[in-house]
Amino acid sequence: SGSTTLLHMFNALPNVRLSGENWNILYHASHLRKVFNNNPKNFIKKETMAKGRYMHEAVESGPFIHNAIPMGSFSCVVQKLLEYLNPPSIHPVHSYIENEEEEKRLITGAKMIRLQTANWTSVGAYQFLRESFPCARYIINIRSDFEGQAKSVATAFGDDSNPSEEERDTILQDIQQETNFLRELAHRFGDEKAKLLDMDDWKDNVSILNEVLNWLGFKNCAFDKIVHENHDNYGHDDQNIHVGDECQYPHA
């Protein structure tokens, strides 16, 4: 539904580094979080207030001994995981220390196209993402043309380009459910945190994506064109994208 095109285009912005697909690693990370929420007795204690902060109580003695665990600590683990998936380039070879300040100014992120296919609700996804990335913004992309999307899925991933009526109905049902998930997720985040895009609207209208740049906070930036990744199934669009010589993110 155009997610690779969006990845290509937004990576053309200054001070931005977005990684590609990762087989839903954040969903799998959420399972580790559940270990803390549904832990064996005496492993992670109940929440309490200590020194003005919410904590999981310390375990003072025994085999599960540990100090109080500040609420939100697991967010650091998940953020480090995303850093692991989206490291700086090692070509040309350079010292991290020399580029540490540059790294701090970067806007980083990743393409996540499988959140809606995992075994959780939009509420669960929202809660995990909100806690893990409290400062993040989300570009949520859908395609309202279910028939076109079903045809693309069948062509790209099916055994042949002419699925049976039953297979087609199953694909359509899945797409509708996944689209509803994404719409609900965008609604829960609200307009400040999430921008819901429809590929059928923006694929031939670059001004829609330029509005997203303004929403993100970029200044003097505008895409000059829309590229078309994965045309003819997996074709690459090698056109250069220009966003303007004065394009910048003020706080980067």
Short mmCIF file of N, CA, C and O in Angstrom, two decimals, residues 37 50 86 109-110 112 117 137 247 251:
data_model
loop_
_atom_site.label_atom_id
_atom_site.label_comp_id
_atom_site.label_asym_id
_atom_site.label_seq_id
_atom_site.Cartn_x
_atom_site.Cartn_y
_atom_site.Cartn_z
N ASN A 37 4.21 -7.78 33.56
CA ASN A 37 2.84 -7.52 33.99
C ASN A 37 2.16 -8.76 34.55
O ASN A 37 1.26 -8.66 35.39
N ALA A 50 7.37 6.18 45.23
CA ALA A 50 8.58 6.34 46.03
C ALA A 50 9.38 7.52 45.48
O ALA A 50 9.69 7.57 44.29
N ASN A 86 18.36 0.22 13.64
CA ASN A 86 18.54 1.38 12.78
C ASN A 86 19.86 2.08 13.11
O ASN A 86 19.87 3.24 13.50
N GLY A 109 13.48 6.28 13.05
CA GLY A 109 12.23 5.52 13.08
C GLY A 109 12.35 4.29 12.23
O GLY A 109 13.43 3.91 11.82
N ALA A 110 11.22 3.67 11.94
CA ALA A 110 11.23 2.43 11.17
C ALA A 110 9.89 2.24 10.48
O ALA A 110 8.87 2.77 10.91
N MET A 112 6.93 -0.05 9.85
CA MET A 112 6.25 -1.14 10.55
C MET A 112 4.97 -1.49 9.78
O MET A 112 3.98 -0.76 9.87
N THR A 117 -1.25 -7.07 11.82
CA THR A 117 -1.43 -8.50 11.55
C THR A 117 -1.13 -9.35 12.78
O THR A 117 -1.31 -10.57 12.74
N ARG A 137 5.96 10.39 16.74
CA ARG A 137 4.81 10.65 15.88
C ARG A 137 4.71 9.49 14.88
O ARG A 137 5.72 8.88 14.53
N CYS A 247 15.59 23.27 3.24
CA CYS A 247 14.81 22.34 4.08
C CYS A 247 15.54 22.03 5.37
O CYS A 247 16.74 21.72 5.36
N HIS A 251 14.74 21.91 15.26
CA HIS A 251 15.36 21.47 16.51
C HIS A 251 16.41 20.37 16.27
O HIS A 251 16.90 19.77 17.23
#
